[in-house]
Coordinates of C-alpha atoms in Angstrom, one line a residue:
Chain A
M12 CA 120.6 75.3 123.3
N13 CA 121.2 71.6 123.3
S14 CA 123.1 69.8 126.0
A15 CA 126.1 69.0 123.7
T16 CA 126.7 72.8 123.4
Q17 CA 126.3 73.3 127.1
T18 CA 128.9 70.7 128.0
R19 CA 131.4 71.6 125.3
R20 CA 134.4 73.6 126.5
P21 CA 134.3 77.0 124.9
M22 CA 137.1 77.8 122.5
S23 CA 140.0 79.5 124.3
F24 CA 142.3 82.2 122.9
L25 CA 145.2 79.8 122.4
D26 CA 142.9 77.3 120.7
A27 CA 141.7 80.0 118.3
H28 CA 145.2 81.2 117.7
R29 CA 146.4 77.6 116.8
I30 CA 143.5 77.0 114.4
A31 CA 144.0 80.4 112.7
S32 CA 147.8 80.3 112.5
S33 CA 147.9 76.7 111.2
F34 CA 145.3 77.3 108.5
P35 CA 147.0 77.1 105.1
G36 CA 144.5 79.6 103.5
G37 CA 141.3 79.3 101.6
S38 CA 139.0 81.5 99.5
P39 CA 138.9 85.0 100.9
L40 CA 135.9 86.1 103.0
E41 CA 135.8 89.9 102.9
T42 CA 133.7 90.9 105.9
L43 CA 132.7 94.1 107.6
L44 CA 131.7 93.4 111.2
A45 CA 129.5 96.4 112.1
T46 CA 129.1 97.1 115.8
S47 CA 129.0 100.2 118.0
G48 CA 131.7 98.8 120.3
G49 CA 135.1 97.4 120.1
V50 CA 135.8 94.0 118.6
D51 CA 139.6 93.7 118.6
N52 CA 139.4 90.9 121.2
L53 CA 137.2 88.9 118.7
E54 CA 139.5 89.0 115.7
V55 CA 141.5 85.8 116.3
F56 CA 138.3 83.9 117.1
L57 CA 136.7 85.2 113.9
R58 CA 139.8 84.1 111.9
A59 CA 139.6 80.6 113.5
A60 CA 135.8 80.3 112.8
A61 CA 136.4 81.3 109.2
A62 CA 139.4 78.8 108.9
K63 CA 137.1 76.0 110.2
R64 CA 134.9 76.8 107.2
G65 CA 137.9 76.8 104.8
R66 CA 137.9 80.6 104.4
T67 CA 140.5 83.2 104.9
L68 CA 138.9 86.1 106.8
R69 CA 139.7 89.7 105.7
L70 CA 138.0 91.6 108.4
R71 CA 137.1 95.2 108.6
S72 CA 135.4 96.8 111.6
L73 CA 133.9 100.3 112.3
P74 CA 135.6 102.9 114.3
F75 CA 134.2 103.0 117.9
N76 CA 130.7 104.4 118.2
T77 CA 130.2 105.0 114.4
L78 CA 127.5 102.4 113.8
A79 CA 124.7 104.9 113.4
Q80 CA 126.5 106.7 110.6
A81 CA 127.5 103.4 108.9
V82 CA 123.9 102.2 108.9
R83 CA 122.8 105.4 107.0
A84 CA 125.6 104.9 104.4
H85 CA 125.3 102.7 101.3
P86 CA 126.6 99.2 101.9
A87 CA 130.1 98.4 100.8
E88 CA 129.8 96.5 97.5
S89 CA 132.9 94.4 97.9
A90 CA 132.4 93.2 101.5
I91 CA 129.8 91.2 103.3
E92 CA 128.3 93.2 106.1
V93 CA 127.4 91.5 109.4
F94 CA 125.7 93.7 112.0
A95 CA 126.0 92.7 115.6
L96 CA 123.4 94.9 117.3
F97 CA 122.6 95.8 120.9
P98 CA 119.6 97.6 122.4
W99 CA 121.4 100.9 122.6
D100 CA 122.1 100.9 118.8
F101 CA 118.3 101.3 118.5
V102 CA 117.8 103.4 121.7
P103 CA 120.9 105.5 122.5
E104 CA 119.4 106.5 125.8
A105 CA 119.8 102.9 126.9
D106 CA 123.6 102.9 126.4
W107 CA 125.3 102.0 129.7
R108 CA 128.4 104.1 128.7
S109 CA 126.2 107.3 128.5
G110 CA 124.7 106.9 132.0
L111 CA 121.0 107.4 132.6
P112 CA 119.2 110.2 130.7
G113 CA 119.0 113.5 132.5
G114 CA 115.3 114.1 131.7
P115 CA 112.1 112.0 131.2
V116 CA 112.0 109.7 128.2
H117 CA 108.8 108.5 126.5
L118 CA 108.3 105.0 125.2
T119 CA 106.4 106.0 122.0
E120 CA 109.1 108.5 121.0
I121 CA 111.8 106.0 121.6
Q122 CA 110.0 103.4 119.6
E123 CA 109.6 105.8 116.7
R124 CA 113.3 106.5 116.6
A125 CA 114.2 102.8 116.9
T126 CA 111.8 102.0 114.0
A127 CA 113.5 104.7 111.9
F128 CA 116.9 103.1 112.7
A129 CA 115.5 99.7 111.7
K130 CA 114.3 101.1 108.4
H131 CA 117.8 102.1 107.5
L132 CA 118.9 98.6 108.1
Q133 CA 116.1 97.2 106.1
R134 CA 117.4 99.0 103.0
R135 CA 120.1 96.3 102.8
K136 CA 119.2 93.8 100.0
L137 CA 120.1 91.0 102.3
L138 CA 120.6 92.0 106.0
R139 CA 122.9 89.7 108.0
A140 CA 122.4 90.7 111.6
L141 CA 122.8 89.3 115.1
Y142 CA 121.0 90.8 118.0
V143 CA 122.1 90.6 121.6
P144 CA 119.2 91.4 124.0
A145 CA 121.6 92.7 126.6
P146 CA 120.2 94.2 129.8
I147 CA 119.5 97.9 129.7
P148 CA 119.5 100.5 132.5
S149 CA 116.1 101.5 133.9
I150 CA 115.5 104.6 131.8
F151 CA 111.8 104.9 132.6
H152 CA 110.1 105.7 135.8
D153 CA 109.0 102.1 136.2
S154 CA 110.8 98.9 135.6
Q155 CA 107.8 97.4 133.7
T156 CA 108.1 99.9 130.8
T157 CA 111.8 99.1 130.6
A158 CA 110.9 95.4 130.3
V159 CA 108.3 96.3 127.6
L160 CA 111.0 98.1 125.7
Q161 CA 113.4 95.2 125.9
S162 CA 110.9 92.8 124.7
W163 CA 109.7 95.1 121.9
L164 CA 113.3 95.6 120.7
T165 CA 113.9 91.9 120.4
T166 CA 110.7 91.6 118.4
L167 CA 111.9 94.5 116.2
A168 CA 115.3 92.8 115.6
V169 CA 113.6 89.5 114.8
S170 CA 111.4 91.3 112.3
L171 CA 114.5 92.5 110.6
G172 CA 115.6 88.9 110.2
A173 CA 118.3 89.2 112.9
K174 CA 119.4 86.1 114.8
V175 CA 119.0 86.5 118.5
L176 CA 122.0 85.5 120.7
E177 CA 121.9 84.8 124.4
P178 CA 122.2 87.9 126.6
R179 CA 125.1 86.3 128.4
V180 CA 127.5 86.9 125.5
F181 CA 127.5 90.6 126.5
S182 CA 129.9 91.7 129.2
L183 CA 129.1 94.9 131.0
S184 CA 132.4 94.9 132.8
S185 CA 134.3 94.6 129.5
Y186 CA 132.0 97.2 127.9
L187 CA 132.6 99.7 130.7
A188 CA 136.3 98.9 131.1
N189 CA 137.4 99.1 127.5
G190 CA 134.3 99.3 125.2
G191 CA 134.5 95.6 124.3
L192 CA 131.0 94.2 123.8
F193 CA 131.4 90.5 124.3
S194 CA 132.2 88.4 127.3
A195 CA 135.6 86.7 126.8
Q196 CA 134.0 83.3 127.8
Y197 CA 131.8 83.4 124.7
L198 CA 134.1 85.0 122.1
G199 CA 134.3 81.6 120.2
E200 CA 130.5 81.2 120.2
V201 CA 130.0 84.8 119.0
A202 CA 132.7 84.4 116.3
D203 CA 131.0 81.2 115.0
Q204 CA 127.7 83.1 114.7
V205 CA 129.3 86.0 112.9
I206 CA 131.0 83.8 110.4
E207 CA 127.9 81.7 110.0
S208 CA 126.0 84.8 109.0
A209 CA 128.8 86.0 106.7
V210 CA 129.0 82.7 104.7
W211 CA 125.2 82.2 104.6
E212 CA 123.6 82.4 101.2
M213 CA 120.0 83.0 100.7
P214 CA 118.6 80.0 98.8
E215 CA 116.2 80.7 95.9
P216 CA 112.7 80.2 97.1
A217 CA 111.2 77.0 95.9
K218 CA 108.2 77.2 93.5
V219 CA 106.5 73.8 93.5
L220 CA 105.5 71.7 96.5
V221 CA 104.9 68.0 95.5
T222 CA 103.1 66.1 98.2
D223 CA 102.4 62.5 98.6
L224 CA 98.8 61.6 99.4
D225 CA 98.4 58.6 101.6
N226 CA 99.3 59.3 105.3
V227 CA 100.4 62.8 104.3
L228 CA 97.5 64.7 102.8
W229 CA 95.2 62.4 104.7
A230 CA 95.5 59.8 107.4
G231 CA 95.1 56.3 106.0
V232 CA 95.7 54.5 102.7
I233 CA 93.0 55.2 100.1
G234 CA 93.6 52.0 98.3
E235 CA 92.9 50.0 101.4
D236 CA 90.7 52.1 103.6
G237 CA 88.6 53.7 100.9
V238 CA 87.2 57.2 100.9
D239 CA 85.2 56.6 104.1
G240 CA 88.2 55.1 106.0
I241 CA 90.6 57.9 105.6
S242 CA 90.8 61.0 107.9
Y243 CA 91.4 64.7 107.0
R244 CA 88.9 66.6 109.1
P245 CA 89.9 68.7 112.1
E246 CA 89.3 65.9 114.6
G247 CA 91.0 62.7 115.8
T248 CA 93.7 61.3 113.6
G249 CA 92.8 63.6 110.8
F250 CA 93.8 66.8 112.7
P251 CA 97.5 67.0 111.7
H252 CA 96.6 66.3 108.1
F253 CA 94.0 69.0 108.2
V254 CA 96.6 71.4 109.6
Y255 CA 99.0 70.3 106.8
Q256 CA 96.3 70.9 104.2
S257 CA 95.6 74.4 105.6
A258 CA 99.3 75.2 105.4
L259 CA 99.4 74.1 101.8
A260 CA 96.4 76.3 101.1
K261 CA 98.2 79.2 102.6
L262 CA 101.3 78.5 100.5
K263 CA 99.2 78.3 97.4
R264 CA 97.6 81.7 98.1
E265 CA 101.1 83.1 98.4
G266 CA 102.1 81.8 95.0
T267 CA 103.4 78.2 95.6
L268 CA 102.3 75.7 93.0
L269 CA 100.9 72.5 94.6
A270 CA 101.2 69.1 92.9
A271 CA 100.7 65.6 94.1
V272 CA 102.1 62.2 93.3
S273 CA 100.7 58.9 94.3
R274 CA 101.3 55.2 93.5
N275 CA 97.7 54.6 92.9
S276 CA 95.3 54.7 90.0
P277 CA 94.2 58.2 89.1
D278 CA 90.6 57.5 90.1
L279 CA 91.6 56.3 93.5
A280 CA 94.0 59.2 94.1
T281 CA 91.5 61.8 93.3
A282 CA 88.4 60.2 94.9
P283 CA 88.8 62.1 98.3
F284 CA 88.8 65.4 96.5
L285 CA 85.4 64.5 95.0
T286 CA 83.8 64.5 98.4
G287 CA 84.2 68.3 98.6
Q288 CA 84.9 68.0 102.3
M289 CA 88.7 68.4 102.3
C290 CA 90.4 71.7 103.0
L291 CA 92.1 71.5 99.6
R292 CA 90.3 71.0 96.3
Q293 CA 91.6 69.3 93.2
E294 CA 91.7 72.7 91.5
D295 CA 94.3 73.8 94.0
F296 CA 96.8 71.5 92.4
V297 CA 98.4 72.2 89.1
S298 CA 98.9 68.5 88.6
I299 CA 98.1 65.3 90.3
V300 CA 100.1 62.4 88.9
A301 CA 98.9 59.0 90.0
S302 CA 100.5 56.0 88.4
Y303 CA 102.7 53.0 89.4
N304 CA 105.9 54.7 88.2
A305 CA 108.6 55.7 90.6
K306 CA 108.0 59.0 92.5
S307 CA 111.0 60.5 90.8
S308 CA 109.6 59.7 87.4
Q309 CA 106.3 61.3 88.4
I310 CA 108.0 64.5 89.7
R311 CA 110.1 64.7 86.5
E312 CA 106.8 64.5 84.5
I313 CA 105.4 67.4 86.4
A314 CA 108.6 69.5 85.9
T315 CA 108.4 68.9 82.2
R316 CA 104.8 69.9 82.0
L317 CA 105.3 73.1 84.0
N318 CA 108.6 73.8 82.3
L319 CA 110.3 74.5 85.7
G320 CA 113.7 73.4 86.9
L321 CA 113.8 70.6 89.4
D322 CA 115.8 72.8 91.8
S323 CA 112.5 74.7 92.4
F324 CA 110.8 71.6 93.6
V325 CA 110.2 70.4 97.2
F326 CA 108.9 66.9 97.8
V327 CA 107.1 65.8 101.0
D328 CA 106.5 62.1 101.8
D329 CA 106.1 60.0 104.9
N330 CA 108.0 57.1 103.5
P331 CA 111.8 57.2 103.9
I332 CA 112.3 54.8 101.0
E333 CA 110.4 57.0 98.6
L334 CA 112.2 60.1 99.9
E335 CA 115.6 58.4 99.3
E336 CA 114.5 57.2 95.9
V337 CA 113.7 60.8 94.9
A338 CA 116.8 62.2 96.6
R339 CA 119.0 59.8 94.7
A340 CA 117.3 60.1 91.3
L341 CA 116.7 63.9 91.5
P342 CA 119.4 65.3 93.7
S343 CA 118.3 68.9 93.1
V344 CA 114.8 68.3 94.5
R345 CA 114.7 69.2 98.2
T346 CA 113.0 66.4 100.2
L347 CA 111.2 66.7 103.5
A348 CA 109.8 63.9 105.6
F349 CA 106.3 64.3 106.8
P350 CA 106.5 64.0 110.6
S351 CA 105.7 60.7 112.3
T352 CA 104.6 62.5 115.5
V353 CA 102.3 65.4 116.0
D354 CA 104.8 67.1 118.2
A355 CA 107.2 67.4 115.3
L356 CA 104.6 69.1 113.1
P357 CA 105.3 72.7 114.1
A358 CA 109.1 72.4 113.2
F359 CA 108.2 70.6 110.0
L360 CA 105.7 73.3 108.9
E361 CA 108.2 76.0 109.8
N362 CA 110.9 74.4 107.6
L363 CA 108.5 73.8 104.8
C364 CA 107.2 77.4 104.7
A365 CA 110.7 78.8 105.0
L366 CA 111.6 77.0 101.7
F367 CA 108.9 79.0 99.9
S368 CA 109.1 82.4 101.6
R369 CA 109.2 85.4 99.4
P370 CA 109.8 88.9 100.5
V371 CA 106.9 90.4 98.6
S372 CA 103.6 89.0 97.5
T373 CA 101.8 90.2 94.4
S374 CA 98.4 89.6 92.8
E375 CA 100.1 87.3 90.3
D376 CA 101.3 85.1 93.2
A377 CA 97.7 84.4 94.3
E378 CA 96.7 83.5 90.8
R379 CA 99.8 81.5 89.9
T380 CA 98.1 78.1 90.1
E381 CA 95.3 79.2 87.7
M382 CA 97.9 80.7 85.3
Y383 CA 99.9 77.4 85.2
R384 CA 96.7 75.4 84.7
R385 CA 95.9 77.6 81.8
R386 CA 99.4 77.2 80.5
M387 CA 99.0 73.5 80.5
E388 CA 95.7 73.8 78.7
G389 CA 97.3 75.9 76.0
M390 CA 100.3 73.7 76.0
L391 CA 102.2 74.2 72.8
P392 CA 102.5 71.3 70.3
D393 CA 105.8 69.6 70.1
A394 CA 107.7 71.0 67.0
S395 CA 109.2 67.6 66.5
E396 CA 105.7 66.2 65.8
G397 CA 105.6 68.4 62.6
S398 CA 102.8 70.6 63.9
D399 CA 102.0 74.1 62.7
L400 CA 103.4 76.2 65.6
T401 CA 102.6 79.5 64.0
G402 CA 99.1 78.5 63.3
F403 CA 98.7 77.3 66.8
L404 CA 100.0 80.6 68.2
R405 CA 97.7 82.6 65.9
N406 CA 94.8 80.5 67.1
L407 CA 95.6 81.4 70.7
K408 CA 94.6 85.0 69.9
M409 CA 97.3 86.4 72.1
S410 CA 97.2 90.0 73.4
M411 CA 100.2 91.8 74.8
T412 CA 99.6 94.6 77.3
I413 CA 102.6 96.8 77.6
R414 CA 102.6 99.1 80.6
D415 CA 105.1 101.8 81.3
R416 CA 106.1 101.1 84.9
S417 CA 108.4 104.1 85.1
A418 CA 105.8 105.7 87.3
G419 CA 103.3 104.2 89.7
D420 CA 103.3 100.6 91.0
R421 CA 106.3 98.7 89.8
S422 CA 106.4 95.9 92.4
R423 CA 105.6 93.1 90.0
A424 CA 108.2 94.2 87.4
V425 CA 110.9 94.4 90.1
Q426 CA 109.8 91.1 91.5
L427 CA 110.1 89.5 88.1
I428 CA 113.6 90.8 87.7
N429 CA 114.5 89.4 91.1
K430 CA 113.1 85.9 90.8
T431 CA 113.5 85.0 87.1
N432 CA 116.5 82.7 86.4
Q433 CA 116.2 81.1 83.0
F434 CA 115.2 83.9 80.6
N435 CA 117.2 86.6 82.5
L436 CA 119.6 88.8 80.6
N437 CA 122.3 88.8 83.4
G438 CA 120.9 87.3 86.6
R439 CA 121.4 90.6 88.4
R440 CA 119.1 91.4 91.3
V441 CA 118.0 94.9 91.9
T442 CA 116.5 96.8 94.8
D443 CA 113.6 99.1 94.4
D444 CA 115.9 102.0 95.3
E445 CA 118.3 101.0 92.5
V446 CA 115.4 100.9 90.0
A447 CA 114.2 104.3 91.2
S448 CA 117.7 105.7 90.7
I449 CA 117.8 104.4 87.1
L450 CA 114.4 105.8 86.3
S451 CA 115.2 109.2 87.8
A452 CA 118.2 109.4 85.5
G453 CA 115.9 109.1 82.4
G454 CA 115.5 105.3 82.4
R455 CA 112.4 103.4 81.5
L456 CA 110.7 100.3 83.0
Y457 CA 108.2 98.2 81.1
G458 CA 106.0 95.4 82.4
V459 CA 104.3 93.2 79.8
S460 CA 101.2 91.1 80.5
L461 CA 100.0 88.3 78.3
D462 CA 96.4 87.2 77.6
D463 CA 95.1 84.6 75.3
R464 CA 91.9 82.7 74.7
T465 CA 92.5 80.6 77.7
G466 CA 92.7 83.7 80.0
S467 CA 95.2 85.9 81.6
H468 CA 98.8 84.9 82.2
G469 CA 99.6 88.0 84.2
E470 CA 102.6 90.2 84.0
V471 CA 105.3 87.9 82.5
L472 CA 108.0 90.1 81.0
A473 CA 109.9 93.1 82.5
C474 CA 112.5 95.3 80.8
L475 CA 114.6 98.0 82.5
I476 CA 116.3 100.5 80.1
N477 CA 118.7 103.1 81.5
G478 CA 118.9 106.7 80.3
S479 CA 121.7 105.8 77.9
G480 CA 119.6 103.3 76.0
T481 CA 121.2 100.1 77.5
I482 CA 118.8 97.4 78.5
E483 CA 119.9 96.6 82.0
S484 CA 117.4 93.9 82.8
L485 CA 115.2 91.8 80.5
V486 CA 113.4 88.9 82.1
M487 CA 110.5 86.7 81.0
S488 CA 108.6 84.1 82.9
C489 CA 109.4 80.5 81.8
R490 CA 105.6 79.8 81.9
I491 CA 105.2 81.4 78.4
F492 CA 108.3 80.2 76.6
Q493 CA 107.8 79.6 72.9
R494 CA 105.0 82.2 72.6
R495 CA 107.5 84.5 70.7
L496 CA 106.7 87.2 73.2
E497 CA 110.4 88.2 73.6
F498 CA 110.7 88.7 69.9
A499 CA 107.4 90.6 69.6
F500 CA 108.3 92.9 72.6
L501 CA 111.8 93.9 71.2
A502 CA 110.2 94.4 67.7
W503 CA 107.6 96.7 69.4
L504 CA 110.4 98.5 71.3
A505 CA 112.1 99.4 67.9
D506 CA 109.3 101.9 67.3
K507 CA 110.0 103.8 70.6
E508 CA 112.4 106.6 70.5
L509 CA 114.6 105.3 73.3
N510 CA 117.8 104.8 71.3
V511 CA 118.1 101.3 72.6
S512 CA 121.4 99.9 71.1
E513 CA 122.9 97.6 73.7
L514 CA 122.0 94.9 76.3
E515 CA 123.9 94.4 79.5
F516 CA 124.3 90.6 79.2
S517 CA 126.1 88.2 81.5
A518 CA 126.0 84.4 81.2
T519 CA 124.8 82.6 84.3
P520 CA 124.6 78.9 85.1
R521 CA 120.9 79.1 84.4
N522 CA 120.2 81.6 81.7
E523 CA 120.6 79.3 78.8
P524 CA 117.3 80.4 77.2
V525 CA 118.4 84.0 77.0
Q526 CA 121.8 82.9 75.6
Q527 CA 120.0 81.0 72.9
F528 CA 117.9 84.1 72.2
L529 CA 121.0 86.2 71.8
T530 CA 122.5 83.9 69.1
D531 CA 120.1 85.6 66.7
K532 CA 122.0 87.5 64.0
S533 CA 120.5 90.8 65.1
F534 CA 122.8 90.7 68.1
S535 CA 126.5 91.1 68.2
R536 CA 129.1 91.4 71.0
T537 CA 130.7 94.8 71.5
P538 CA 134.4 95.2 72.4
A539 CA 133.3 96.3 75.9
G540 CA 131.6 92.9 76.3
R541 CA 128.0 94.1 75.9
I542 CA 125.6 92.9 73.3
A543 CA 124.8 95.4 70.5
V544 CA 121.4 95.2 68.8
D545 CA 120.1 96.8 65.7
L546 CA 116.4 97.1 66.7
A547 CA 115.3 98.4 63.2
Q548 CA 116.7 95.3 61.6
F549 CA 115.1 93.2 64.4
R550 CA 111.8 94.9 63.8
S551 CA 111.8 94.0 60.1
Q552 CA 113.0 90.4 60.8
Y553 CA 110.3 89.7 63.4
A554 CA 107.4 91.6 62.1
D555 CA 105.4 88.3 61.8
D556 CA 106.0 87.6 65.5
L557 CA 104.7 91.1 66.4
A558 CA 101.6 90.4 64.3
L559 CA 100.8 87.4 66.4
F560 CA 99.7 89.8 69.2
E561 CA 97.1 92.4 69.7
I562 CA 99.1 95.3 71.3
V563 CA 97.5 97.2 74.2
T564 CA 99.4 100.2 75.7
P565 CA 97.4 101.7 78.6
A566 CA 98.4 105.3 79.5
P567 CA 100.9 105.4 82.4
L568 CA 99.5 106.5 85.7
A569 CA 101.7 109.6 85.8
A570 CA 104.3 111.0 83.4
P571 CA 107.5 109.1 83.6
H572 CA 110.7 110.8 84.8
Chain B
M26 CA 151.4 79.0 139.7
T27 CA 152.0 75.6 138.0
V28 CA 154.4 75.3 135.1
Q29 CA 151.5 74.5 132.8
T30 CA 149.6 77.6 133.7
S31 CA 152.7 79.7 133.5
N32 CA 153.5 78.3 130.0
R33 CA 150.0 79.1 128.8
L34 CA 150.3 82.6 130.1
Q35 CA 153.7 83.1 128.5
E36 CA 152.3 81.9 125.1
I37 CA 149.5 84.3 125.4
F38 CA 152.0 87.2 125.9
R39 CA 154.0 86.0 122.9
V40 CA 150.9 85.8 120.6
V41 CA 149.4 89.1 121.7
F42 CA 152.7 91.1 121.4
E43 CA 153.8 89.1 118.3
L44 CA 157.0 87.9 119.8
P45 CA 159.0 85.0 118.4
E46 CA 158.4 81.5 119.5
G47 CA 160.3 80.8 122.7
A48 CA 160.9 84.4 123.6
D49 CA 161.3 85.0 127.3
V50 CA 158.4 87.2 128.4
R51 CA 158.9 86.9 132.2
E52 CA 160.6 90.3 132.4
L53 CA 158.1 92.0 130.0
S54 CA 156.3 95.2 131.2
Q55 CA 154.5 98.1 129.7
S56 CA 157.8 100.1 129.9
T57 CA 159.9 97.5 128.1
A58 CA 157.4 96.3 125.4
P59 CA 156.8 99.0 122.8
R60 CA 153.8 97.2 121.4
W61 CA 152.0 97.1 124.8
E62 CA 149.4 99.8 123.9
S63 CA 145.8 100.1 124.9
L64 CA 144.4 97.9 122.1
D65 CA 146.9 95.2 122.8
H66 CA 146.0 95.4 126.4
V67 CA 142.3 94.9 125.6
T68 CA 143.3 91.8 123.5
L69 CA 145.5 90.6 126.4
V70 CA 142.7 90.9 128.9
A71 CA 140.2 89.0 126.7
A72 CA 142.8 86.3 125.9
I73 CA 143.5 85.7 129.5
E74 CA 139.8 85.8 130.4
S75 CA 138.9 83.3 127.7
E76 CA 142.0 81.0 128.4
F77 CA 141.6 80.8 132.1
G78 CA 137.8 81.3 132.5
V79 CA 138.3 84.4 134.8
T80 CA 136.8 87.8 134.8
L81 CA 139.1 90.8 135.1
D82 CA 137.5 94.0 136.3
A83 CA 138.8 97.5 135.6
A84 CA 141.0 97.4 138.8
D85 CA 142.6 94.1 137.8
Q86 CA 143.2 95.4 134.3
L87 CA 145.0 98.5 135.6
R88 CA 147.3 96.4 137.8
M89 CA 148.3 94.2 134.8
Q90 CA 151.3 96.4 133.9
S91 CA 153.8 93.5 133.6
Y92 CA 154.0 89.8 133.2
A93 CA 154.8 89.4 136.8
A94 CA 151.9 91.6 137.9
T95 CA 149.6 89.6 135.6
C96 CA 150.8 86.4 137.3
A97 CA 149.9 87.9 140.7
V98 CA 146.4 88.9 139.5
L99 CA 145.8 85.5 138.2
Q100 CA 146.9 83.8 141.4
E101 CA 144.5 86.0 143.3
K102 CA 141.8 84.7 141.0
G103 CA 142.6 81.2 142.0
C104 CA 144.6 80.2 139.0
E105 CA 147.2 77.7 140.1

């Protein structure tokens, strides 16, 4: 905690009441505060904290001591849930209000049950949780085991993504006297944390890390110091840059695309890579743009070549002027300053990695750089140049492998649905449980991979059809736009006896490509607001597109539901 | 108890028991205030603790059965 917070007077009851009662009202914030104890004394503080953020709180709480049941229930769709958790929520034996256990308790058994409780919490698509590492009674024969359990529980809560609050916010006297969990002195602080969690929105993970070279990827200026004068090895001034390079290598393995920009000539900018002694190789980058253009112009060039939105870019530079130039010209690009001191490196790397964190990593993630490099090699000719697009596509010798993902591993298909923005039928995100439920009700999930003469592009299209023949999700990677894959896939689907007749479409701020696709005359809007499709007509209209692909349909691993 | 402390305490009573602005609470007790139930009592305790920076244990809370008794508890806690 910083000193400013320590010296600030905590918000009192009357302060909170004045803020909440003078607030004219803002957009509603429907929130369920899920705790095992009473929170009535917190309500006015919560309303004040919401008002400070321009929101009108509509609070629900759980009946006393019903958290365990609530965790096992499905989350309420209409309200945001914030869990305020205590050690005894995971380990009921450690609840002060129950007294100490009558018989012996065993650490491993307790840990197993706590882990099972945590798994129920993990089923939430986005868990918003606070954890208070409050003191617990000595439930074991020795105090050391109790300390081990306390520490382990905090680690477990952190692994769930919970924010850990100070133990002092818990009041044992209040808890024993009336079931209230929080110390009155810290109600304002707790309310702030609860509302902060409620209004927090998970940012989309970034996809492309664009790094400057001089004094960032290496120490020194290549144009002045030459290849022999710069440092990047794990020694001396090169050490922080070696650590940075190793962090970039890790991000690349996890699916981040690396690119570099430099105000140098291309030969100079790439010379250090030719030594073969750096942690990163030139092949680890999808693009290295070296020119004397503004950095913003260089980044825009990379975005165009990769066909990715600028909001998926992060830019790292040591020069505040360059950072400001990019921030002003490309406001959707997130900018990060490379630290000027080694001591600031850990926080910088933590922030950087958090921007790219993904919940699940697939084999496609590790090969993403290669796939994008291939994409750029097989870059489509610009139609405005009067080139023969169909001839070009035919020459690519494309092959479409359609896998029925209704059984077996479907992680990549689900990941595609949850991360694709542009060619996405409705922007809806789904949990694996939701997909399983659709499949068990007679639905079907397809994952489509694309290969061409330049190599494999991986699984790039996913389609989820429910048991009634409505396409609930249809997503396609923007890497392979213009290959006619979406047309070919739907034409192929026409031959399947799935009675597909509708698509569950919703316009989103980013799914313009799918909106364009749906302007085709084979689609029409139904009175219920869905999109109807006549797949037989679609099949005859786009037979030429289907013919561009060799179709491979491997047998499913097991019979679908 | 100073006038300022007394005014703050009276305002807390009016807010917790949803009484009109300026209502005289000095004669209020659990027997005369129909709203004074257990949940309101919990809120009252937390409000006083947060406002005056004191801790009220179970015995203190049990004694707070009227405005006057609450004043006495606070004075014992050193609130002037």
